[in-house]
Amino acid sequence: MPPPPGRFITFEGIDGAGKSTHLPALAQRLGRDGAAVLQTREPGGTPLGEAVRDWVLHRPMDALTEALLVFAARREHLRGVIEPALSRGETVVCDRFTDASFAYQGAGRGLALDHLAALESWVQQGLQPDLTFWFDLDPAQAARRRAAARDADRFEREEVEFFERVRAGYAARAAAAPRRFVRIDSAVEPSSVAAQLESALQARGW
Ligand code: TYD
């Protein structure tokens, strides 16, 4: 099957790296020329996905259960929202996607990467984002930023060592897909982060 005509862009990074600050502005920027832009998130993006998000973020569970739930929600999100939007030629901007499963459930929780890869191909059937912005920040600095934020969920309460592993998980995914990934240095001020995003879009002629 040919790839769908729309663009699929994902935002990734450890908690506190700052992606949520920049995602709405990027969505607006991509719609500047009148293009339809759909902004969504994972886990979430559908009624079922939002219910799963609530469970995964707040209820204690086994790591494999957690992975199966995020992939089940992803299937629903792809079928019900992402694929139809891409088929209509829309730009989809998604706050986290499968790289988060490899980073958090794989590298962070220690699940076997080949099991996650099997779920990935089963659920996505070859569909991958066209571009992934990886907001990269030192976990200690991210923890300081998170300390100022609202009530922590199950992931945000993890130790700095957990986020060291998650960061390494993202680095491995980025190394394996260098054309898809753009690493964003998130240690700098927001205007410099925005400039990095803009230059990645311009490099693609977007
Ligand atoms: P996040 O995207 O950081 O939202 P918020 O800014 O509201 O906290 O939170 C989602 C959490 O879900 C994040 O800690 C990572 C986790 N997650 C996984 O563990 N696996 C996944 O596959 C996805 C999509 C998210």
mmCIF file of C-alpha atoms and ligand atoms in Angstrom:
data_model
loop_
_atom_site.group_PDB
_atom_site.id
_atom_site.type_symbol
_atom_site.label_atom_id
_atom_site.label_comp_id
_atom_site.label_asym_id
_atom_site.label_seq_id
_atom_site.Cartn_x
_atom_site.Cartn_y
_atom_site.Cartn_z
ATOM 1 C CA MET A 1 0.000 0.000 0.000
ATOM 2 C CA PRO A 2 1.323 3.489 -0.766
ATOM 3 C CA PRO A 3 1.867 5.706 2.293
ATOM 4 C CA PRO A 4 -1.073 7.977 3.149
ATOM 5 C CA PRO A 5 -0.759 11.541 1.777
ATOM 6 C CA GLY A 6 -0.740 13.462 5.107
ATOM 7 C CA ARG A 7 2.224 14.106 7.372
ATOM 8 C CA PHE A 8 2.604 12.337 10.687
ATOM 9 C CA ILE A 9 4.739 14.154 13.264
ATOM 10 C CA THR A 10 5.412 12.948 16.808
ATOM 11 C CA PHE A 11 6.856 14.583 19.931
ATOM 12 C CA GLU A 12 8.916 12.531 22.361
ATOM 13 C CA GLY A 13 11.163 12.932 25.377
ATOM 14 C CA ILE A 14 11.352 12.260 29.102
ATOM 15 C CA ASP A 15 8.821 13.869 31.438
ATOM 16 C CA GLY A 16 9.797 17.497 32.042
ATOM 17 C CA ALA A 17 11.736 17.912 28.766
ATOM 18 C CA GLY A 18 9.272 20.587 27.646
ATOM 19 C CA LYS A 19 7.570 19.116 24.593
ATOM 20 C CA SER A 20 4.081 20.129 25.769
ATOM 21 C CA THR A 21 5.113 23.803 25.730
ATOM 22 C CA HIS A 22 6.037 23.661 22.048
ATOM 23 C CA LEU A 23 3.485 21.287 20.559
ATOM 24 C CA PRO A 24 0.552 23.749 20.179
ATOM 25 C CA ALA A 25 2.788 26.389 18.573
ATOM 26 C CA LEU A 26 4.195 23.855 16.149
ATOM 27 C CA ALA A 27 0.683 22.684 15.233
ATOM 28 C CA GLN A 28 -0.280 26.299 14.556
ATOM 29 C CA ARG A 29 2.871 26.839 12.487
ATOM 30 C CA LEU A 30 2.099 23.784 10.346
ATOM 31 C CA GLY A 31 -1.397 25.124 9.666
ATOM 32 C CA ARG A 32 -0.083 28.522 8.605
ATOM 33 C CA ASP A 33 -0.587 27.819 4.911
ATOM 34 C CA GLY A 34 -4.181 26.660 5.497
ATOM 35 C CA ALA A 35 -3.338 22.973 5.956
ATOM 36 C CA ALA A 36 -5.621 21.002 8.279
ATOM 37 C CA VAL A 37 -3.708 20.001 11.403
ATOM 38 C CA LEU A 38 -4.922 17.447 13.911
ATOM 39 C CA GLN A 39 -3.364 17.639 17.358
ATOM 40 C CA THR A 40 -3.626 14.505 19.472
ATOM 41 C CA ARG A 41 -1.810 12.476 22.141
ATOM 42 C CA GLU A 42 -0.922 9.033 23.464
ATOM 43 C CA PRO A 43 -2.000 7.298 25.458
ATOM 44 C CA GLY A 44 -5.271 8.894 24.451
ATOM 45 C CA GLY A 45 -6.786 10.449 21.362
ATOM 46 C CA THR A 46 -10.026 8.419 21.494
ATOM 47 C CA PRO A 47 -12.573 7.828 24.308
ATOM 48 C CA LEU A 48 -11.097 4.344 24.839
ATOM 49 C CA GLY A 49 -7.561 5.717 24.683
ATOM 50 C CA GLU A 50 -8.283 8.417 27.250
ATOM 51 C CA ALA A 51 -9.710 5.773 29.607
ATOM 52 C CA VAL A 52 -6.539 3.713 29.122
ATOM 53 C CA ARG A 53 -4.462 6.828 29.804
ATOM 54 C CA ASP A 54 -6.191 7.287 33.134
ATOM 55 C CA TRP A 55 -5.468 3.641 34.105
ATOM 56 C CA VAL A 56 -1.863 3.640 32.926
ATOM 57 C CA LEU A 57 -0.977 6.938 34.582
ATOM 58 C CA HIS A 58 -2.659 6.239 37.905
ATOM 59 C CA ARG A 59 -3.235 2.529 38.608
ATOM 60 C CA PRO A 60 -0.470 0.152 39.686
ATOM 61 C CA MET A 61 -0.007 -2.654 37.141
ATOM 62 C CA ASP A 62 2.447 -5.146 35.728
ATOM 63 C CA ALA A 63 4.839 -3.781 33.075
ATOM 64 C CA LEU A 64 3.587 -6.108 30.339
ATOM 65 C CA THR A 65 -0.019 -5.168 31.131
ATOM 66 C CA GLU A 66 1.039 -1.536 30.771
ATOM 67 C CA ALA A 67 2.616 -2.204 27.359
ATOM 68 C CA LEU A 68 -0.378 -4.180 26.091
ATOM 69 C CA LEU A 69 -2.726 -1.403 27.169
ATOM 70 C CA VAL A 70 -0.764 1.375 25.441
ATOM 71 C CA PHE A 71 -0.580 -0.664 22.238
ATOM 72 C CA ALA A 72 -4.308 -1.508 22.418
ATOM 73 C CA ALA A 73 -5.083 2.201 22.804
ATOM 74 C CA ARG A 74 -2.697 2.913 19.913
ATOM 75 C CA ARG A 75 -4.535 0.523 17.626
ATOM 76 C CA GLU A 76 -7.815 2.286 18.354
ATOM 77 C CA HIS A 77 -6.180 5.687 17.842
ATOM 78 C CA LEU A 78 -4.612 4.668 14.510
ATOM 79 C CA ARG A 79 -7.760 3.099 13.123
ATOM 80 C CA GLY A 80 -10.233 5.686 14.407
ATOM 81 C CA VAL A 81 -8.292 8.940 14.184
ATOM 82 C CA ILE A 82 -4.745 8.973 12.794
ATOM 83 C CA GLU A 83 -5.118 6.902 9.626
ATOM 84 C CA PRO A 84 -8.372 8.586 8.526
ATOM 85 C CA ALA A 85 -6.789 12.034 9.034
ATOM 86 C CA LEU A 86 -3.665 11.073 7.063
ATOM 87 C CA SER A 87 -5.845 9.654 4.293
ATOM 88 C CA ARG A 88 -7.633 12.998 4.071
ATOM 89 C CA GLY A 89 -4.201 14.604 3.599
ATOM 90 C CA GLU A 90 -4.144 16.230 7.033
ATOM 91 C CA THR A 91 -1.085 16.826 9.173
ATOM 92 C CA VAL A 92 -1.204 14.839 12.415
ATOM 93 C CA VAL A 93 0.829 16.110 15.373
ATOM 94 C CA CYS A 94 0.891 13.519 18.148
ATOM 95 C CA ASP A 95 2.248 14.030 21.667
ATOM 96 C CA ARG A 96 4.104 10.679 22.095
ATOM 97 C CA PHE A 97 3.772 7.499 20.070
ATOM 98 C CA THR A 98 5.523 4.122 19.857
ATOM 99 C CA ASP A 99 9.017 5.440 20.611
ATOM 100 C CA ALA A 100 7.633 6.133 24.114
ATOM 101 C CA SER A 101 6.730 2.449 24.477
ATOM 102 C CA PHE A 102 10.285 1.417 23.577
ATOM 103 C CA ALA A 103 11.754 4.069 25.877
ATOM 104 C CA TYR A 104 9.433 3.680 28.912
ATOM 105 C CA GLN A 105 8.200 0.064 28.818
ATOM 106 C CA GLY A 106 11.337 -1.271 27.079
ATOM 107 C CA ALA A 107 14.351 0.648 28.361
ATOM 108 C CA GLY A 108 12.642 2.017 31.491
ATOM 109 C CA ARG A 109 10.742 -1.049 32.742
ATOM 110 C CA GLY A 110 12.967 -3.678 31.118
ATOM 111 C CA LEU A 111 10.517 -5.393 28.748
ATOM 112 C CA ALA A 112 12.070 -7.318 25.848
ATOM 113 C CA LEU A 113 12.464 -5.066 22.820
ATOM 114 C CA ASP A 114 11.643 -7.867 20.391
ATOM 115 C CA HIS A 115 8.250 -8.293 22.060
ATOM 116 C CA LEU A 116 7.608 -4.567 21.669
ATOM 117 C CA ALA A 117 8.763 -4.752 18.047
ATOM 118 C CA ALA A 118 6.236 -7.542 17.436
ATOM 119 C CA LEU A 119 3.453 -5.392 18.913
ATOM 120 C CA GLU A 120 4.662 -2.437 16.846
ATOM 121 C CA SER A 121 4.433 -4.296 13.560
ATOM 122 C CA TRP A 122 1.170 -6.007 14.512
ATOM 123 C CA VAL A 123 -0.518 -2.732 15.482
ATOM 124 C CA GLN A 124 1.019 -0.357 12.917
ATOM 125 C CA GLN A 125 1.461 -2.631 9.906
ATOM 126 C CA GLY A 126 4.399 -0.572 8.690
ATOM 127 C CA LEU A 127 3.045 2.892 9.426
ATOM 128 C CA GLN A 128 5.675 5.129 11.077
ATOM 129 C CA PRO A 129 5.805 8.850 11.791
ATOM 130 C CA ASP A 130 7.373 10.938 9.020
ATOM 131 C CA LEU A 131 9.189 13.062 11.589
ATOM 132 C CA THR A 132 9.858 12.649 15.300
ATOM 133 C CA PHE A 133 11.083 15.488 17.488
ATOM 134 C CA TRP A 134 13.017 14.064 20.429
ATOM 135 C CA PHE A 135 13.194 16.659 23.217
ATOM 136 C CA ASP A 136 16.389 15.668 24.944
ATOM 137 C CA LEU A 137 17.264 16.892 28.402
ATOM 138 C CA ASP A 138 19.442 15.713 31.269
ATOM 139 C CA PRO A 139 17.138 13.743 33.645
ATOM 140 C CA ALA A 140 18.320 15.684 36.710
ATOM 141 C CA GLN A 141 17.392 18.966 35.023
ATOM 142 C CA ALA A 142 14.038 17.506 33.912
ATOM 143 C CA ALA A 143 13.355 16.435 37.512
ATOM 144 C CA ARG A 144 13.975 20.001 38.694
ATOM 145 C CA ARG A 145 11.502 21.280 36.106
ATOM 146 C CA ARG A 146 8.928 18.665 37.119
ATOM 147 C CA ALA A 147 9.246 19.575 40.774
ATOM 148 C CA ALA A 148 7.503 22.860 40.023
ATOM 149 C CA ALA A 149 4.600 21.109 38.247
ATOM 150 C CA ARG A 150 1.268 19.693 39.470
ATOM 151 C CA ASP A 151 0.638 16.268 41.065
ATOM 152 C CA ALA A 152 2.958 13.599 39.724
ATOM 153 C CA ASP A 153 1.578 10.495 37.956
ATOM 154 C CA ARG A 154 3.073 6.949 38.113
ATOM 155 C CA PHE A 155 5.815 7.802 35.635
ATOM 156 C CA GLU A 156 6.681 11.224 36.987
ATOM 157 C CA ARG A 157 7.245 9.694 40.449
ATOM 158 C CA GLU A 158 10.026 7.438 39.112
ATOM 159 C CA GLU A 159 13.643 7.938 40.194
ATOM 160 C CA VAL A 160 16.198 9.762 38.090
ATOM 161 C CA GLU A 161 17.791 6.370 37.176
ATOM 162 C CA PHE A 162 14.533 5.333 35.483
ATOM 163 C CA PHE A 163 14.685 8.465 33.317
ATOM 164 C CA GLU A 164 18.365 7.803 32.543
ATOM 165 C CA ARG A 165 17.260 4.467 31.071
ATOM 166 C CA VAL A 166 14.325 6.067 29.221
ATOM 167 C CA ARG A 167 16.678 8.663 27.752
ATOM 168 C CA ALA A 168 19.034 5.907 26.600
ATOM 169 C CA GLY A 169 16.020 4.143 25.083
ATOM 170 C CA TYR A 170 15.187 7.232 23.051
ATOM 171 C CA ALA A 171 18.820 7.582 21.986
ATOM 172 C CA ALA A 172 18.792 4.001 20.696
ATOM 173 C CA ARG A 173 15.562 4.554 18.749
ATOM 174 C CA ALA A 174 17.002 7.763 17.281
ATOM 175 C CA ALA A 175 20.201 5.997 16.237
ATOM 176 C CA ALA A 176 18.156 3.285 14.519
ATOM 177 C CA ALA A 177 16.029 5.797 12.554
ATOM 178 C CA PRO A 178 18.275 8.833 11.969
ATOM 179 C CA ARG A 179 16.234 10.224 9.076
ATOM 180 C CA ARG A 180 12.988 10.187 11.036
ATOM 181 C CA PHE A 181 14.394 11.566 14.303
ATOM 182 C CA VAL A 182 15.426 15.138 15.009
ATOM 183 C CA ARG A 183 17.086 15.613 18.399
ATOM 184 C CA ILE A 184 16.078 18.873 20.056
ATOM 185 C CA ASP A 185 18.404 20.225 22.730
ATOM 186 C CA SER A 186 15.882 21.130 25.435
ATOM 187 C CA ALA A 187 18.381 22.556 27.921
ATOM 188 C CA VAL A 188 18.231 25.951 26.221
ATOM 189 C CA GLU A 189 15.641 28.698 26.518
ATOM 190 C CA PRO A 190 12.226 28.205 24.840
ATOM 191 C CA SER A 191 12.966 30.581 21.939
ATOM 192 C CA SER A 192 16.066 28.546 21.039
ATOM 193 C CA VAL A 193 14.053 25.331 21.205
ATOM 194 C CA ALA A 194 11.463 26.892 18.862
ATOM 195 C CA ALA A 195 14.272 27.878 16.470
ATOM 196 C CA GLN A 196 15.503 24.271 16.348
ATOM 197 C CA LEU A 197 11.989 23.075 15.492
ATOM 198 C CA GLU A 198 11.639 25.700 12.774
ATOM 199 C CA SER A 199 14.949 24.834 11.164
ATOM 200 C CA ALA A 200 13.984 21.129 11.045
ATOM 201 C CA LEU A 201 10.733 22.047 9.260
ATOM 202 C CA GLN A 202 12.556 24.298 6.820
ATOM 203 C CA ALA A 203 15.116 21.586 6.098
ATOM 204 C CA ARG A 204 12.175 19.497 4.874
ATOM 205 C CA GLY A 205 10.661 22.331 2.885
ATOM 206 C CA TRP A 206 7.661 22.429 5.269
HETATM 207 P P1 TYD B 1 2.923 12.975 29.106
HETATM 208 O O1 TYD B 1 2.857 12.778 27.638
HETATM 209 O O2 TYD B 1 4.223 13.411 29.663
HETATM 210 O O3 TYD B 1 1.736 13.929 29.485
HETATM 211 P P2 TYD B 1 1.673 15.034 30.608
HETATM 212 O O4 TYD B 1 2.491 16.166 30.054
HETATM 213 O O5 TYD B 1 0.216 15.295 30.711
HETATM 214 O O6 TYD B 1 2.266 14.415 31.845
HETATM 215 O O7 TYD B 1 2.475 11.676 29.945
HETATM 216 C C1 TYD B 1 2.249 10.461 29.397
HETATM 217 C C2 TYD B 1 3.025 9.399 30.134
HETATM 218 O O8 TYD B 1 2.778 8.147 29.524
HETATM 219 C C3 TYD B 1 4.520 9.628 30.098
HETATM 220 O O9 TYD B 1 5.063 9.583 31.409
HETATM 221 C C4 TYD B 1 5.061 8.448 29.320
HETATM 222 C C5 TYD B 1 3.969 7.432 29.374
HETATM 223 N N1 TYD B 1 3.900 6.580 28.162
HETATM 224 C C6 TYD B 1 4.401 5.306 28.208
HETATM 225 O O10 TYD B 1 4.935 4.885 29.249
HETATM 226 N N2 TYD B 1 4.324 4.514 27.101
HETATM 227 C C7 TYD B 1 3.755 4.934 25.937
HETATM 228 O O11 TYD B 1 3.714 4.177 24.949
HETATM 229 C C8 TYD B 1 3.226 6.261 25.896
HETATM 230 C C9 TYD B 1 2.578 6.763 24.652
HETATM 231 C C10 TYD B 1 3.313 7.055 27.045
#
